[in-house]
mmCIF file of C-alpha atoms (C1' of nucleotides) and ligand atoms in Angstrom:
data_model
loop_
_atom_site.group_PDB
_atom_site.id
_atom_site.type_symbol
_atom_site.label_atom_id
_atom_site.label_comp_id
_atom_site.label_asym_id
_atom_site.label_seq_id
_atom_site.Cartn_x
_atom_site.Cartn_y
_atom_site.Cartn_z
ATOM 1 C CA MET A 147 -29.108 21.143 -7.034
ATOM 2 C CA ILE A 148 -25.216 20.325 -6.016
ATOM 3 C CA PHE A 149 -25.747 17.328 -6.758
ATOM 4 C CA GLN A 150 -27.688 18.509 -10.533
ATOM 5 C CA LYS A 151 -24.655 21.059 -11.077
ATOM 6 C CA TYR A 152 -22.320 18.207 -10.308
ATOM 7 C CA LEU A 153 -23.529 15.540 -13.377
ATOM 8 C CA ALA A 154 -23.957 19.154 -15.712
ATOM 9 C CA LYS A 155 -20.074 19.754 -15.078
ATOM 10 C CA HIS A 156 -19.385 16.303 -15.605
ATOM 11 C CA ASP A 157 -21.039 15.327 -18.477
ATOM 12 C CA LEU A 158 -23.563 12.958 -16.776
ATOM 13 C CA ARG A 159 -27.523 12.428 -16.600
ATOM 14 C CA ASP A 160 -29.883 14.016 -14.450
ATOM 15 C CA THR A 161 -31.590 10.070 -14.499
ATOM 16 C CA PRO A 162 -35.376 9.003 -12.219
ATOM 17 C CA GLN A 163 -32.092 6.797 -10.286
ATOM 18 C CA ARG A 164 -30.195 8.922 -8.697
ATOM 19 C CA GLU A 165 -31.951 11.737 -7.817
ATOM 20 C CA LEU A 166 -34.530 8.796 -6.517
ATOM 21 C CA ILE A 167 -30.905 7.707 -4.433
ATOM 22 C CA LEU A 168 -30.011 11.020 -3.618
ATOM 23 C CA ASP A 169 -33.077 12.252 -1.566
ATOM 24 C CA ALA A 170 -33.069 9.051 0.104
ATOM 25 C CA PHE A 171 -29.364 9.530 1.263
ATOM 26 C CA LEU A 172 -30.447 12.530 2.043
ATOM 27 C CA THR A 173 -33.287 12.101 4.340
ATOM 28 C CA LEU A 174 -31.284 9.797 5.693
ATOM 29 C CA GLU A 175 -29.453 11.313 9.128
ATOM 30 C CA GLU A 176 -27.705 8.739 10.404
ATOM 31 C CA HIS A 177 -24.172 7.033 9.342
ATOM 32 C CA ILE A 178 -25.294 4.463 6.592
ATOM 33 C CA SER A 179 -23.574 1.881 4.867
ATOM 34 C CA ALA A 180 -24.512 1.032 1.027
ATOM 35 C CA GLU A 181 -26.272 -1.796 1.743
ATOM 36 C CA GLN A 182 -29.630 -0.687 4.204
ATOM 37 C CA LEU A 183 -29.152 3.050 1.728
ATOM 38 C CA TYR A 184 -30.459 0.294 -1.216
ATOM 39 C CA ASP A 185 -32.826 -1.255 1.012
ATOM 40 C CA ILE A 186 -34.969 1.807 1.570
ATOM 41 C CA VAL A 187 -34.402 2.779 -1.696
ATOM 42 C CA LYS A 188 -35.562 -0.745 -3.094
ATOM 43 C CA ARG A 189 -39.094 0.354 -1.248
ATOM 44 C CA GLN A 190 -39.968 3.201 -3.026
ATOM 45 C CA ASP A 191 -38.477 1.108 -6.755
ATOM 46 C CA PRO A 192 -37.719 -2.588 -6.432
ATOM 47 C CA SER A 193 -36.414 -2.387 -10.141
ATOM 48 C CA ILE A 194 -33.312 -0.875 -8.543
ATOM 49 C CA GLY A 195 -30.015 -1.295 -9.106
ATOM 50 C CA GLN A 196 -27.278 -1.863 -6.432
ATOM 51 C CA ALA A 197 -24.984 -1.664 -8.249
ATOM 52 C CA THR A 198 -26.253 1.199 -9.556
ATOM 53 C CA VAL A 199 -26.884 2.515 -5.462
ATOM 54 C CA TYR A 200 -23.126 2.205 -5.534
ATOM 55 C CA ARG A 201 -21.704 3.989 -8.429
ATOM 56 C CA VAL A 202 -24.192 6.881 -7.092
ATOM 57 C CA LEU A 203 -22.705 6.436 -4.268
ATOM 58 C CA LYS A 204 -19.470 6.950 -5.457
ATOM 59 C CA LEU A 205 -20.818 9.864 -7.329
ATOM 60 C CA LEU A 206 -21.848 11.452 -4.497
ATOM 61 C CA MET A 207 -18.608 11.429 -2.745
ATOM 62 C CA GLU A 208 -16.670 12.967 -6.386
ATOM 63 C CA ALA A 209 -19.516 15.479 -5.914
ATOM 64 C CA GLU A 210 -18.588 16.460 -2.197
ATOM 65 C CA LEU A 211 -22.121 15.459 -1.012
ATOM 66 C CA ALA A 212 -20.573 12.363 1.011
ATOM 67 C CA ARG A 213 -18.107 11.308 3.171
ATOM 68 C CA GLU A 214 -16.722 7.775 4.327
ATOM 69 C CA ILE A 215 -16.755 6.132 7.489
ATOM 70 C CA ASP A 216 -15.023 2.895 7.817
ATOM 71 C CA PHE A 217 -15.096 2.180 12.123
ATOM 72 C CA GLY A 218 -13.061 -1.497 11.027
ATOM 73 C CA ASP A 219 -15.893 -3.345 9.986
ATOM 74 C CA GLY A 220 -16.191 -4.104 7.065
ATOM 75 C CA VAL A 221 -18.761 -2.216 5.858
ATOM 76 C CA ILE A 222 -18.303 1.647 4.582
ATOM 77 C CA ARG A 223 -20.671 3.850 5.578
ATOM 78 C CA TYR A 224 -21.200 7.166 4.569
ATOM 79 C CA GLU A 225 -22.433 10.750 6.219
ATOM 80 C CA HIS A 226 -23.638 14.133 5.012
ATOM 81 C CA LYS A 227 -20.499 15.620 4.179
ATOM 82 C CA TYR A 228 -22.684 19.155 3.018
ATOM 83 C CA ASN A 229 -23.269 21.237 5.694
ATOM 84 C CA HIS A 230 -21.743 19.054 8.163
ATOM 85 C CA PRO A 231 -18.227 20.521 9.475
ATOM 86 C CA HIS A 232 -15.535 17.502 9.674
ATOM 87 C CA HIS A 233 -15.177 15.634 12.382
ATOM 88 C CA ASP A 234 -14.560 13.126 14.622
ATOM 89 C CA HIS A 235 -16.362 10.090 16.372
ATOM 90 C CA LEU A 236 -16.136 9.112 19.605
ATOM 91 C CA VAL A 237 -17.409 4.902 19.856
ATOM 92 C CA CYS A 238 -18.947 2.768 23.010
ATOM 93 C CA ARG A 239 -17.379 -0.702 22.606
ATOM 94 C CA GLY A 240 -20.579 -2.115 25.091
ATOM 95 C CA CYS A 241 -23.299 -0.610 23.351
ATOM 96 C CA GLY A 242 -22.157 0.460 19.548
ATOM 97 C CA LYS A 243 -23.768 4.071 21.187
ATOM 98 C CA MET A 244 -22.338 7.657 18.278
ATOM 99 C CA LEU A 245 -20.905 10.746 19.187
ATOM 100 C CA GLU A 246 -19.798 13.169 16.667
ATOM 101 C CA VAL A 247 -16.325 15.353 18.701
ATOM 102 C CA VAL A 248 -14.486 18.211 17.874
ATOM 103 C CA ASP A 249 -11.952 18.926 19.671
ATOM 104 C CA PRO A 250 -10.085 22.079 17.903
ATOM 105 C CA VAL A 251 -6.697 22.076 20.583
ATOM 106 C CA ILE A 252 -6.161 18.076 18.593
ATOM 107 C CA GLU A 253 -7.404 19.478 15.092
ATOM 108 C CA GLU A 254 -4.263 22.190 14.745
ATOM 109 C CA LEU A 255 -1.819 19.824 17.059
ATOM 110 C CA GLN A 256 -2.672 17.487 14.878
ATOM 111 C CA LYS A 257 -1.257 19.588 11.953
ATOM 112 C CA ARG A 258 1.885 19.922 13.707
ATOM 113 C CA VAL A 259 2.368 16.894 14.369
ATOM 114 C CA ALA A 260 2.748 16.121 11.097
ATOM 115 C CA GLU A 261 4.785 18.738 9.942
ATOM 116 C CA SER A 262 7.379 18.723 12.554
ATOM 117 C CA HIS A 263 7.854 15.304 10.399
ATOM 118 C CA GLY A 264 7.853 17.777 7.186
ATOM 119 C CA PHE A 265 4.265 16.632 6.422
ATOM 120 C CA LYS A 266 1.848 18.684 5.626
ATOM 121 C CA LEU A 267 -1.133 17.490 7.292
ATOM 122 C CA THR A 268 -4.618 17.241 3.947
ATOM 123 C CA ASP A 269 -6.983 15.334 5.958
ATOM 124 C CA HIS A 270 -7.664 12.670 8.730
ATOM 125 C CA GLU A 271 -9.253 9.872 10.434
ATOM 126 C CA MET A 272 -9.858 9.163 14.059
ATOM 127 C CA TYR A 273 -11.444 7.172 16.572
ATOM 128 C CA LEU A 274 -11.754 7.549 19.645
ATOM 129 C CA TYR A 275 -13.291 4.103 21.373
ATOM 130 C CA GLY A 276 -14.172 3.578 25.285
ATOM 131 C CA LEU A 277 -17.445 3.121 28.276
ATOM 132 C CA CYS A 278 -20.286 5.518 27.754
ATOM 133 C CA GLU A 279 -21.004 5.568 31.171
ATOM 134 C CA ASP A 280 -24.618 3.409 30.196
ATOM 135 C CA CYS A 281 -22.154 0.693 30.334
ATOM 136 C CA ARG A 282 -19.841 1.332 32.701
ATOM 137 C CA ARG A 283 -23.420 1.008 35.128
ATOM 138 C CA LYS A 284 -24.161 -2.076 33.441
ATOM 139 C CA LYS A 285 -20.959 -4.015 34.041
ATOM 140 C CA SER A 286 -20.566 -2.208 37.712
ATOM 141 C CA ALA A 287 -23.959 -4.464 38.757
ATOM 142 C CA GLY A 288 -21.904 -7.079 36.986
ATOM 143 C CA PRO A 289 -24.187 -10.569 35.532
ATOM 144 C CA GLN A 290 -27.412 -10.966 36.374
ATOM 145 C CA MET B 176 8.127 -17.139 26.698
ATOM 146 C CA ILE B 177 4.759 -15.040 26.285
ATOM 147 C CA PHE B 178 3.147 -16.620 23.737
ATOM 148 C CA GLN B 179 4.470 -20.199 25.213
ATOM 149 C CA LYS B 180 2.669 -19.023 28.704
ATOM 150 C CA TYR B 181 -0.130 -18.085 26.376
ATOM 151 C CA LEU B 182 -1.315 -21.188 25.182
ATOM 152 C CA ALA B 183 0.100 -22.940 27.963
ATOM 153 C CA LYS B 184 -3.169 -20.590 30.576
ATOM 154 C CA HIS B 185 -5.407 -21.285 27.796
ATOM 155 C CA ASP B 186 -4.706 -24.744 26.842
ATOM 156 C CA LEU B 187 -3.110 -24.768 23.555
ATOM 157 C CA ARG B 188 -0.478 -26.385 21.825
ATOM 158 C CA ASP B 189 2.782 -25.705 21.547
ATOM 159 C CA THR B 190 3.267 -27.227 17.948
ATOM 160 C CA PRO B 191 4.920 -26.546 15.129
ATOM 161 C CA GLN B 192 3.334 -24.132 12.950
ATOM 162 C CA ARG B 193 2.934 -21.748 15.607
ATOM 163 C CA GLU B 194 5.779 -20.944 16.888
ATOM 164 C CA LEU B 195 7.295 -21.416 13.000
ATOM 165 C CA ILE B 196 4.716 -18.056 12.467
ATOM 166 C CA LEU B 197 5.700 -16.622 15.949
ATOM 167 C CA ASP B 198 9.289 -16.666 14.834
ATOM 168 C CA ALA B 199 8.512 -14.982 10.825
ATOM 169 C CA PHE B 200 6.038 -12.735 12.642
ATOM 170 C CA LEU B 201 8.957 -11.417 15.349
ATOM 171 C CA THR B 202 11.807 -11.106 12.997
ATOM 172 C CA LEU B 203 9.830 -8.705 10.662
ATOM 173 C CA GLU B 204 9.727 -5.200 11.744
ATOM 174 C CA GLU B 205 7.383 -3.511 9.019
ATOM 175 C CA HIS B 206 3.809 -3.555 9.835
ATOM 176 C CA ILE B 207 2.853 -7.412 8.146
ATOM 177 C CA SER B 208 -0.046 -8.497 6.361
ATOM 178 C CA ALA B 209 -1.429 -11.532 6.761
ATOM 179 C CA GLU B 210 -0.708 -12.815 2.890
ATOM 180 C CA GLN B 211 3.188 -11.673 3.643
ATOM 181 C CA LEU B 212 3.341 -13.522 5.852
ATOM 182 C CA TYR B 213 2.207 -16.532 4.652
ATOM 183 C CA ASP B 214 4.628 -16.098 1.380
ATOM 184 C CA ILE B 215 7.439 -15.713 4.075
ATOM 185 C CA VAL B 216 6.602 -18.793 6.438
ATOM 186 C CA LYS B 217 5.675 -20.672 3.118
ATOM 187 C CA ARG B 218 9.116 -20.934 2.276
ATOM 188 C CA GLN B 219 10.743 -22.058 4.981
ATOM 189 C CA ASP B 220 7.620 -24.298 5.723
ATOM 190 C CA PRO B 221 5.084 -25.333 2.495
ATOM 191 C CA SER B 222 3.212 -27.463 3.829
ATOM 192 C CA ILE B 223 1.660 -24.552 5.495
ATOM 193 C CA GLY B 224 -1.886 -23.539 5.234
ATOM 194 C CA GLN B 225 -2.352 -20.281 4.716
ATOM 195 C CA ALA B 226 -5.798 -20.539 7.854
ATOM 196 C CA THR B 227 -3.335 -21.851 10.089
ATOM 197 C CA VAL B 228 -1.853 -18.398 9.905
ATOM 198 C CA TYR B 229 -4.816 -16.804 10.055
ATOM 199 C CA ARG B 230 -5.715 -18.657 13.294
ATOM 200 C CA VAL B 231 -2.116 -17.402 15.039
ATOM 201 C CA LEU B 232 -2.215 -13.670 14.041
ATOM 202 C CA LYS B 233 -5.788 -13.841 16.173
ATOM 203 C CA LEU B 234 -3.765 -16.279 19.511
ATOM 204 C CA LEU B 235 -0.892 -13.376 18.402
ATOM 205 C CA MET B 236 -3.681 -10.308 19.105
ATOM 206 C CA GLU B 237 -5.073 -11.633 22.170
ATOM 207 C CA ALA B 238 -1.531 -13.167 23.545
ATOM 208 C CA GLU B 239 -1.010 -8.507 22.979
ATOM 209 C CA LEU B 240 2.071 -9.590 21.038
ATOM 210 C CA ALA B 241 0.151 -7.862 18.039
ATOM 211 C CA ARG B 242 -2.115 -4.938 16.778
ATOM 212 C CA GLU B 243 -3.543 -4.733 13.971
ATOM 213 C CA ILE B 244 -3.467 -1.761 11.785
ATOM 214 C CA ASP B 245 -5.849 -0.953 8.944
ATOM 215 C CA PHE B 246 -5.416 1.873 6.449
ATOM 216 C CA GLY B 247 -8.777 1.433 4.773
ATOM 217 C CA ASP B 248 -7.530 -0.525 1.922
ATOM 218 C CA GLY B 249 -9.447 -3.905 2.451
ATOM 219 C CA VAL B 250 -6.230 -4.949 4.487
ATOM 220 C CA ILE B 251 -5.592 -5.336 7.695
ATOM 221 C CA ARG B 252 -1.730 -5.309 9.138
ATOM 222 C CA TYR B 253 0.163 -6.214 11.827
ATOM 223 C CA GLU B 254 2.264 -5.010 13.536
ATOM 224 C CA HIS B 255 3.771 -5.285 17.090
ATOM 225 C CA LYS B 256 2.915 -5.065 20.241
ATOM 226 C CA TYR B 257 5.521 -6.120 23.343
ATOM 227 C CA ASN B 258 8.067 -3.597 24.404
ATOM 228 C CA HIS B 259 6.488 -1.760 21.718
ATOM 229 C CA PRO B 260 4.010 1.201 22.917
ATOM 230 C CA HIS B 261 1.029 1.943 21.480
ATOM 231 C CA HIS B 262 0.967 4.768 18.894
ATOM 232 C CA ASP B 263 -0.568 6.416 15.140
ATOM 233 C CA HIS B 264 0.261 6.879 12.213
ATOM 234 C CA LEU B 265 1.033 10.107 9.550
ATOM 235 C CA VAL B 266 1.189 8.569 6.293
ATOM 236 C CA CYS B 267 2.376 9.946 2.951
ATOM 237 C CA ARG B 268 -1.221 9.963 0.260
ATOM 238 C CA GLY B 269 1.628 9.874 -2.272
ATOM 239 C CA CYS B 270 4.495 7.876 -1.665
ATOM 240 C CA GLY B 271 2.464 5.815 1.288
ATOM 241 C CA LYS B 272 5.665 6.217 3.386
ATOM 242 C CA MET B 273 4.653 5.842 6.814
ATOM 243 C CA LEU B 274 5.502 6.932 10.425
ATOM 244 C CA GLU B 275 5.763 6.400 13.531
ATOM 245 C CA VAL B 276 3.915 9.151 15.797
ATOM 246 C CA VAL B 277 2.392 10.239 19.472
ATOM 247 C CA ASP B 278 2.462 13.489 20.957
ATOM 248 C CA PRO B 279 1.148 12.788 24.429
ATOM 249 C CA VAL B 280 -0.857 15.650 25.156
ATOM 250 C CA ILE B 281 -3.413 14.793 21.766
ATOM 251 C CA GLU B 282 -3.261 12.043 24.138
ATOM 252 C CA GLU B 283 -4.873 13.853 26.671
ATOM 253 C CA LEU B 284 -6.625 15.633 25.152
ATOM 254 C CA GLN B 285 -8.582 12.651 23.932
ATOM 255 C CA LYS B 286 -9.030 10.794 27.487
ATOM 256 C CA ARG B 287 -10.950 15.071 28.549
ATOM 257 C CA VAL B 288 -12.960 14.597 25.232
ATOM 258 C CA ALA B 289 -14.136 11.449 25.713
ATOM 259 C CA GLU B 290 -14.792 12.517 29.607
ATOM 260 C CA SER B 291 -17.211 15.647 28.758
ATOM 261 C CA HIS B 292 -19.516 13.147 27.194
ATOM 262 C CA GLY B 293 -18.966 10.926 29.994
ATOM 263 C CA PHE B 294 -17.097 7.834 28.571
ATOM 264 C CA LYS B 295 -14.300 6.512 29.693
ATOM 265 C CA LEU B 296 -11.560 6.054 27.167
ATOM 266 C CA THR B 297 -10.304 2.428 26.524
ATOM 267 C CA ASP B 298 -8.251 2.728 22.562
ATOM 268 C CA HIS B 299 -8.079 4.918 19.794
ATOM 269 C CA GLU B 300 -7.355 4.812 16.239
ATOM 270 C CA MET B 301 -5.867 7.712 14.527
ATOM 271 C CA TYR B 302 -3.998 8.310 11.027
ATOM 272 C CA LEU B 303 -2.589 11.577 10.226
ATOM 273 C CA TYR B 304 -2.808 11.505 5.751
ATOM 274 C CA GLY B 305 -0.862 14.415 4.400
ATOM 275 C CA LEU B 306 2.241 15.041 1.919
ATOM 276 C CA CYS B 307 5.897 14.807 2.937
ATOM 277 C CA GLU B 308 8.606 16.352 1.701
ATOM 278 C CA ASP B 309 9.460 14.861 -1.153
ATOM 279 C CA CYS B 310 6.183 14.659 -2.906
ATOM 280 C CA ARG B 311 5.326 18.738 -2.805
ATOM 281 C CA ARG B 312 8.765 18.940 -3.788
ATOM 282 C CA LYS B 313 7.466 16.421 -6.992
ATOM 283 C CA LYS B 314 4.416 18.103 -7.677
ATOM 284 C CA SER B 315 5.292 21.707 -7.793
ATOM 285 C CA ALA B 316 7.600 20.566 -10.530
ATOM 286 C CA GLY B 317 4.806 20.101 -12.599
ATOM 287 C CA PRO B 318 4.610 16.448 -14.156
ATOM 288 C CA GLN B 319 6.562 16.107 -16.866
ATOM 289 C "C1'" DT C 293 -35.371 8.836 -38.048
ATOM 290 C "C1'" DT C 294 -31.531 7.606 -36.666
ATOM 291 C "C1'" DA C 295 -26.810 6.660 -34.918
ATOM 292 C "C1'" DA C 296 -23.928 7.008 -31.626
ATOM 293 C "C1'" DC C 297 -23.128 6.587 -26.459
ATOM 294 C "C1'" DA C 298 -24.208 7.342 -20.867
ATOM 295 C "C1'" DA C 299 -26.830 4.644 -17.895
ATOM 296 C "C1'" DT C 300 -29.222 0.820 -15.889
ATOM 297 C "C1'" DG C 301 -29.908 -4.597 -13.582
ATOM 298 C "C1'" DA C 302 -28.294 -8.911 -13.014
ATOM 299 C "C1'" DT C 303 -25.431 -11.672 -13.286
ATOM 300 C "C1'" DA C 304 -20.110 -13.027 -12.054
ATOM 301 C "C1'" DA C 305 -15.539 -11.545 -10.483
ATOM 302 C "C1'" DT C 306 -12.543 -10.358 -6.936
ATOM 303 C "C1'" DA C 307 -10.185 -10.300 -2.576
ATOM 304 C "C1'" DA C 308 -9.544 -10.779 2.351
ATOM 305 C "C1'" DT C 309 -11.066 -14.008 5.853
ATOM 306 C "C1'" DT C 310 -13.779 -17.258 8.560
ATOM 307 C "C1'" DT C 311 -15.545 -21.683 8.702
ATOM 308 C "C1'" DT C 312 -16.387 -26.151 7.364
ATOM 309 C "C1'" DC C 313 -14.770 -31.061 7.443
ATOM 310 C "C1'" DA C 314 -11.992 -34.572 7.326
ATOM 311 C "C1'" DA C 315 -7.154 -36.435 8.208
ATOM 312 C "C1'" DT C 316 -3.309 -36.155 12.234
ATOM 313 C "C1'" DA C 317 -0.747 -35.337 15.236
ATOM 314 C "C1'" DG C 318 0.346 -35.847 20.209
ATOM 315 C "C1'" DG C 319 -0.090 -36.260 25.329
ATOM 316 C "C1'" DA C 320 -2.766 -38.732 29.120
ATOM 317 C "C1'" DT C 321 -3.721 -42.946 30.621
ATOM 318 C "C1'" DG C 322 -3.803 -48.287 31.659
ATOM 319 C "C1'" DC D 27 3.909 -50.254 24.538
ATOM 320 C "C1'" DA D 28 -1.092 -49.812 22.724
ATOM 321 C "C1'" DT D 29 -5.134 -46.752 22.914
ATOM 322 C "C1'" DC D 30 -8.309 -43.330 23.361
ATOM 323 C "C1'" DC D 31 -9.003 -38.607 23.184
ATOM 324 C "C1'" DT D 32 -9.545 -34.144 20.873
ATOM 325 C "C1'" DA D 33 -6.568 -30.267 19.548
ATOM 326 C "C1'" DT D 34 -4.757 -28.754 15.786
ATOM 327 C "C1'" DT D 35 -3.714 -28.729 10.411
ATOM 328 C "C1'" DG D 36 -4.248 -28.413 5.274
ATOM 329 C "C1'" DA D 37 -7.436 -27.997 2.092
ATOM 330 C "C1'" DA D 38 -11.270 -26.609 -0.094
ATOM 331 C "C1'" DA D 39 -16.263 -24.285 0.417
ATOM 332 C "C1'" DA D 40 -18.241 -20.497 1.981
ATOM 333 C "C1'" DT D 41 -18.926 -15.506 3.157
ATOM 334 C "C1'" DT D 42 -19.371 -11.020 2.914
ATOM 335 C "C1'" DA D 43 -18.558 -5.920 0.922
ATOM 336 C "C1'" DT D 44 -17.030 -4.392 -2.876
ATOM 337 C "C1'" DT D 45 -16.059 -3.209 -8.401
ATOM 338 C "C1'" DA D 46 -16.722 -5.532 -13.251
ATOM 339 C "C1'" DT D 47 -19.179 -7.310 -17.756
ATOM 340 C "C1'" DC D 48 -22.571 -6.742 -20.299
ATOM 341 C "C1'" DA D 49 -26.531 -6.819 -22.846
ATOM 342 C "C1'" DT D 50 -30.139 -3.985 -22.690
ATOM 343 C "C1'" DT D 51 -32.332 0.438 -22.724
ATOM 344 C "C1'" DG D 52 -33.000 5.250 -22.422
ATOM 345 C "C1'" DT D 53 -31.844 9.372 -23.795
ATOM 346 C "C1'" DT D 54 -29.508 13.635 -26.945
ATOM 347 C "C1'" DA D 55 -28.547 15.405 -31.549
ATOM 348 C "C1'" DA D 56 -27.652 15.318 -35.898
HETATM 349 MN MN1 MN E 93 -20.486 11.189 11.655
HETATM 350 MN MN1 MN E 94 3.080 1.441 13.790
HETATM 351 ZN ZN1 ZN E 95 -22.475 2.168 25.647
HETATM 352 ZN ZN1 ZN E 96 5.646 11.341 0.613
#
DNA sequence: TTAACAATGATAATAATTTTCAATAGGATG
DNA sequence: CATCCTATTGAAAATTATTATCATTGTTAA
């Protein structure tokens, strides 16, 4: 509905490819790359082109349905934005396990830090890296 | 001295190219990309290859002399790490102006958030984006 | 129907970084 | 000094994610 409204508002057409990619994206819950989404969509319609997947992801961003995540590994991932409020990410350096976190006090302090330098904060990115319990156990057990 | 020690410790040679690139890096104070550093170094020795610049930057990271910054624009930049303690970045979305900031309370809370999920925090990245005073003024003045 | 043009898929292009590899440089050894 | 030996280098090719190009197809509206 939101996407269709966005398309109408911008005089863009509601095509089967766009619908297919939108549905595939909404069905998933994880953070997904354009490549991974293309693989999924291709199974349902092998004639689809990957350029279209990239194009639709851009539209989903503009329609506020998707949000980019950049873990700095050279691949941009996407997650749901609708009904999925802002949060940050806690990532295990050992196994890659990822948790979504948010701390209201940190969020407030970020605003203040910006203001103290005359900035009006618009957004931010915060990635916390560490070792999860499992990985710490494995590490202290030592190799073998 | 630190770099030379690192090289010795790892049975790596102290070559003129490595010295040149190190010196160029240490002379600068801004955040710099591999490409930019290559341009500078090339002026002093046009025979130098850019692969060597990439290689030396990797060594500087391992020697704890350099730190990566990723503003998400597809280019990795580097900054001094030695005598340049951890900090985060406040960036203006309007003009790109960048400030280094650090808030001890945020730093402490980040640790706690991680611990509350069983993680031991090793490091983090935080980028605050906003509009600086100048850019806000320009914006409210309107176009023309 | 037809003209206009948005959307698509295949493919080429881009851009930052990494890899490959043959040539070189220098330290260690005799 | 002469000779191994191998780390290092520069040039060029490869890689990888993403974007641009473009001819073809699909849709809309006169
Ligand atoms: Mn998330
Ligand atoms: Mn900095
Ligand atoms: Zn883990
Ligand atoms: Zn500004």
